[in-house]
PDB file of C-alpha atoms in Angstrom:
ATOM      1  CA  UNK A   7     124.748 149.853 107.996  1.00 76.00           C
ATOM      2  CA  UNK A   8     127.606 151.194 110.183  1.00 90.00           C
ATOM      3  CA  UNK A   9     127.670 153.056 113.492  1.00 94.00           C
ATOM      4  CA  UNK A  10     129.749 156.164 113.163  1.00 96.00           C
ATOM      5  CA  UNK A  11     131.813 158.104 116.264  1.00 97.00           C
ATOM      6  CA  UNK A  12     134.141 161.251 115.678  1.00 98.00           C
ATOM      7  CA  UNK A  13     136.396 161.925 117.955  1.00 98.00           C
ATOM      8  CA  UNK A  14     139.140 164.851 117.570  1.00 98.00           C
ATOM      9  CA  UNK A  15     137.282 168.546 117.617  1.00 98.00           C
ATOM     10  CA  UNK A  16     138.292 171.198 119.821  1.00 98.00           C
ATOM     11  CA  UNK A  17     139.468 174.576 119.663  1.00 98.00           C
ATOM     12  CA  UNK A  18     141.933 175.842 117.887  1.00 98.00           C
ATOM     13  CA  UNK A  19     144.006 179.034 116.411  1.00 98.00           C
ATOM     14  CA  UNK A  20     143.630 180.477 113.108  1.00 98.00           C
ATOM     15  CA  UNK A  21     146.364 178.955 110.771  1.00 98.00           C
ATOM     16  CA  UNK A  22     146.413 175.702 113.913  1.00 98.00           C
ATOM     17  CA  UNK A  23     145.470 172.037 112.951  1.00 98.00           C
ATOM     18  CA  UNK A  24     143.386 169.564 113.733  1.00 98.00           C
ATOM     19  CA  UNK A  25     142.560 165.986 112.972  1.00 98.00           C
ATOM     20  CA  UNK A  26     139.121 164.472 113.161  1.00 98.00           C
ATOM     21  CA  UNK A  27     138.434 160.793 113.123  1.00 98.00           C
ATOM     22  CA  UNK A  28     135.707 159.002 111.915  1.00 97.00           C
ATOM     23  CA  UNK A  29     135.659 155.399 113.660  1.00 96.00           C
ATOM     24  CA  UNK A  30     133.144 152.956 112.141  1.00 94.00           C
ATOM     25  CA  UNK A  31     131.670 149.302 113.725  1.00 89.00           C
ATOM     26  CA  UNK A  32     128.874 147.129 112.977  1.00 76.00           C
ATOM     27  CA  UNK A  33     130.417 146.491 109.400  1.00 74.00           C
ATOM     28  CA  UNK A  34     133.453 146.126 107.254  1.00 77.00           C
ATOM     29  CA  UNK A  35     134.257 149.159 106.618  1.00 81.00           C
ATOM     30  CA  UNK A  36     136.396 148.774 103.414  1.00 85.00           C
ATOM     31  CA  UNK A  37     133.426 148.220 100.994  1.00 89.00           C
ATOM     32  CA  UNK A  38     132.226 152.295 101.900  1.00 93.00           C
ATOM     33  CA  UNK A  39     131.852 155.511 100.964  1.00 95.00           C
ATOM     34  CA  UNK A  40     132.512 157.862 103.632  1.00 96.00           C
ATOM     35  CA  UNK A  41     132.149 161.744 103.482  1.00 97.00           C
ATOM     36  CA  UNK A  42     132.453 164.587 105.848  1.00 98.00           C
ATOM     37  CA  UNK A  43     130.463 167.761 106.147  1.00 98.00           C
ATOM     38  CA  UNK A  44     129.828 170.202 108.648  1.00 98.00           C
ATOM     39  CA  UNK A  45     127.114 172.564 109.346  1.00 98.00           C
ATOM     40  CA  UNK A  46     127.378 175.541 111.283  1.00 96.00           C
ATOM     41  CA  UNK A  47     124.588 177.400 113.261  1.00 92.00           C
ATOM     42  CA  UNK A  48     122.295 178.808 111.454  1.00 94.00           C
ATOM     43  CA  UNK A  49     123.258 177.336 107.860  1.00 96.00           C
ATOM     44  CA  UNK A  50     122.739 173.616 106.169  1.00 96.00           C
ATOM     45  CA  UNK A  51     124.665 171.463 106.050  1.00 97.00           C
ATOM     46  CA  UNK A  52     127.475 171.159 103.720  1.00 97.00           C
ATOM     47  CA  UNK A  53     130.148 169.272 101.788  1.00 98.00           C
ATOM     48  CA  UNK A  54     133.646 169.184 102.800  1.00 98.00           C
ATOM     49  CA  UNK A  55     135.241 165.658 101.805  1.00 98.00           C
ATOM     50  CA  UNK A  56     134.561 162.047 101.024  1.00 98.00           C
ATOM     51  CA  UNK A  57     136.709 159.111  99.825  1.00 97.00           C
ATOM     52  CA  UNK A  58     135.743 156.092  98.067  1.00 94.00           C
ATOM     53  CA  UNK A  59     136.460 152.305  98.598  1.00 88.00           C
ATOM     54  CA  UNK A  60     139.522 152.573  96.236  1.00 88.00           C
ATOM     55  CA  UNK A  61     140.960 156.263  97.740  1.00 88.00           C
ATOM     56  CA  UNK A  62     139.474 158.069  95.284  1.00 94.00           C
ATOM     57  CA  UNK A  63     139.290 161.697  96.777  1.00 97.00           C
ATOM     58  CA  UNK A  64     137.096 164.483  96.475  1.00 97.00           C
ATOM     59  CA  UNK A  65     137.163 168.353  98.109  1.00 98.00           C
ATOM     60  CA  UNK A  66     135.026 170.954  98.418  1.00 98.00           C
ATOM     61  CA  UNK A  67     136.679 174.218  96.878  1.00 98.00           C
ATOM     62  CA  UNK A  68     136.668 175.782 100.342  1.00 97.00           C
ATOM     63  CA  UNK A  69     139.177 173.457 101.868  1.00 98.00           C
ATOM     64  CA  UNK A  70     141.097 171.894  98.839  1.00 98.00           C
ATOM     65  CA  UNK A  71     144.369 172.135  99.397  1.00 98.00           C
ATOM     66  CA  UNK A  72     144.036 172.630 103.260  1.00 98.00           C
ATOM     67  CA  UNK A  73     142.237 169.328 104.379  1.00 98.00           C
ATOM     68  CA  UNK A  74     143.535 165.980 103.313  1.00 98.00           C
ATOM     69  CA  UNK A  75     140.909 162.848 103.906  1.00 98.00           C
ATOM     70  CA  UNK A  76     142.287 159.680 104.534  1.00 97.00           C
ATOM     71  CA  UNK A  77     141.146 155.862 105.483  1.00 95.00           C
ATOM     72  CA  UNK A  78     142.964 153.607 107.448  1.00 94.00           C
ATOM     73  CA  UNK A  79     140.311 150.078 106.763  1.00 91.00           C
ATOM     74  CA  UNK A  80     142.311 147.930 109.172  1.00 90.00           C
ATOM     75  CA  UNK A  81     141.077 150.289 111.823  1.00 92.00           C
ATOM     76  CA  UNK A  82     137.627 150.967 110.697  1.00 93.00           C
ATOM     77  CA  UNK A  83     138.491 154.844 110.595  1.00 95.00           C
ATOM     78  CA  UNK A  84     138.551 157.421 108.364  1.00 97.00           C
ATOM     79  CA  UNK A  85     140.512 160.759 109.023  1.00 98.00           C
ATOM     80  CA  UNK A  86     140.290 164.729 108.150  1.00 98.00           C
ATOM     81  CA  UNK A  87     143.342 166.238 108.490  1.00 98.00           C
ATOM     82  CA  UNK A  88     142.564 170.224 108.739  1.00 98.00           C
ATOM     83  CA  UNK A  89     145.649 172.364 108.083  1.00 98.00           C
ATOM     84  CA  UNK A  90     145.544 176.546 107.812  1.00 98.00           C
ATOM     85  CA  UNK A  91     142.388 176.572 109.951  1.00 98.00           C
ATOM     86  CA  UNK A  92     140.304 179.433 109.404  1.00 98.00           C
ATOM     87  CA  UNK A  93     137.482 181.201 111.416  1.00 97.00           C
ATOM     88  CA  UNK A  94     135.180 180.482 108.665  1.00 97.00           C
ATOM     89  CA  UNK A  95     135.939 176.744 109.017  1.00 98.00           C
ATOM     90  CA  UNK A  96     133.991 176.340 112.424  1.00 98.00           C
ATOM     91  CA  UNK A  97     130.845 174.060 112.485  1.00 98.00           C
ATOM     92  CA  UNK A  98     129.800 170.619 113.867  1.00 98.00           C
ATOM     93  CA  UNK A  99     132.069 168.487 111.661  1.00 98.00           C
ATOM     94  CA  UNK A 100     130.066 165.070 110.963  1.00 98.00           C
ATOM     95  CA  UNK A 101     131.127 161.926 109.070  1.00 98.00           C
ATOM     96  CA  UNK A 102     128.609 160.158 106.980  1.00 97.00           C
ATOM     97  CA  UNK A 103     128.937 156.614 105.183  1.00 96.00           C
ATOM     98  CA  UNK A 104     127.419 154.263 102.969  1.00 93.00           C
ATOM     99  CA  UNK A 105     128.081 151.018 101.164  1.00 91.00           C
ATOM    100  CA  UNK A 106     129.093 151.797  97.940  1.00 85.00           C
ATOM    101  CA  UNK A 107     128.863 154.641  95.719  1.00 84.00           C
ATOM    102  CA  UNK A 108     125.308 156.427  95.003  1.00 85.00           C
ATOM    103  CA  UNK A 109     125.816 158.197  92.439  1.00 84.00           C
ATOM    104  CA  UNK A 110     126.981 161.475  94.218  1.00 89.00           C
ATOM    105  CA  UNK A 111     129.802 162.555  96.988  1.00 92.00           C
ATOM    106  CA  UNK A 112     128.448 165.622  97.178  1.00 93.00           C
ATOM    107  CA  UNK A 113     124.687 165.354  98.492  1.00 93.00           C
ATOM    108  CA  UNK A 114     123.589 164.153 101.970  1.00 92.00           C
ATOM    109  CA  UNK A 115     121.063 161.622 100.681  1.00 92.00           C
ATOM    110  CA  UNK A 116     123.999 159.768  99.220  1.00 93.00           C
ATOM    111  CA  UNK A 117     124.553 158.392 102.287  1.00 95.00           C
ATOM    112  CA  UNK A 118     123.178 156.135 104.907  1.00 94.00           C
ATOM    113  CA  UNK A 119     124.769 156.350 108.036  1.00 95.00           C
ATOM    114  CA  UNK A 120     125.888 159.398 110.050  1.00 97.00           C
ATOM    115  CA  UNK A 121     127.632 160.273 113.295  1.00 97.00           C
ATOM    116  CA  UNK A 122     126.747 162.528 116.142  1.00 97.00           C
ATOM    117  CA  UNK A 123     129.228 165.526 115.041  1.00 97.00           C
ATOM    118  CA  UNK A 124     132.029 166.802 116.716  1.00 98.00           C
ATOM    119  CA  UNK A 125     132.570 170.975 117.302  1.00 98.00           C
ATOM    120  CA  UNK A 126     135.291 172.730 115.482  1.00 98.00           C
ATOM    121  CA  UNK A 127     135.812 175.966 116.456  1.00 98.00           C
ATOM    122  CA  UNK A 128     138.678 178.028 114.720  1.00 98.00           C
ATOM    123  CA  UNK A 129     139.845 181.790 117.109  1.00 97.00           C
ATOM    124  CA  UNK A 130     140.348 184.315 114.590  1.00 94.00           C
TER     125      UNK A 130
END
């Protein structure tokens, strides 16, 4: 499997941006699935993105239309690009991979690898 890193967190304004990236090594990364979720104190963990091997793209309801996930396989990353942050959208955001599709986006045993996290945190 892959080792994960995200990079790009911070602090940020209501309605502000950021973009998180999601660098892989160890494999080719072109082959996987890679998903982001994000978990903030004191709830699980939860779905926000993934895209597949072919840019297939799916969104949780909370952030369609604000977030965009992208893949870049020449540089073993994957991005997040978070537009209209909101307060409600701070958490530990952490990427999660695995080499091919499961049979799910959506769950967190559908994939194999994960990163460390990095903190989003959204002033109202």
């Amino acid at each position: 499997q892959v080792q994960l890193e995200e990079s790009g967190g911070g602090l940020v304004q209501a309605g502000g941006s950021l973009r998180l990236s999601c660098a892989a090594s160890g494999r080719t990364f072109s082959s996987y699935v890679v998903g982001w979720f994000r978990q903030a104190p004191g709830k699980e963990r939860e779905f926000v993105a993934a895209i597949s091997w072919l840019t297939n793209t799916v969104y949780a309801d909370s952030v369609k239309g604000r977030f965009t996930i992208s893949r870049d396989n020449a540089k073993n990353t994957v991005y997040l690009q978070m537009n209209s942050l909101k307060p409600e959208d701070t958490a530990d955001y952490i990427c999660a991979a695995n080499r091919g599709y499961s049979g799910s986006y959506y769950y967190t045993t559908s994939y194999a690898s994960w990163g460390q996290g990095t903190q989003v945190t959204v002033s109202s």
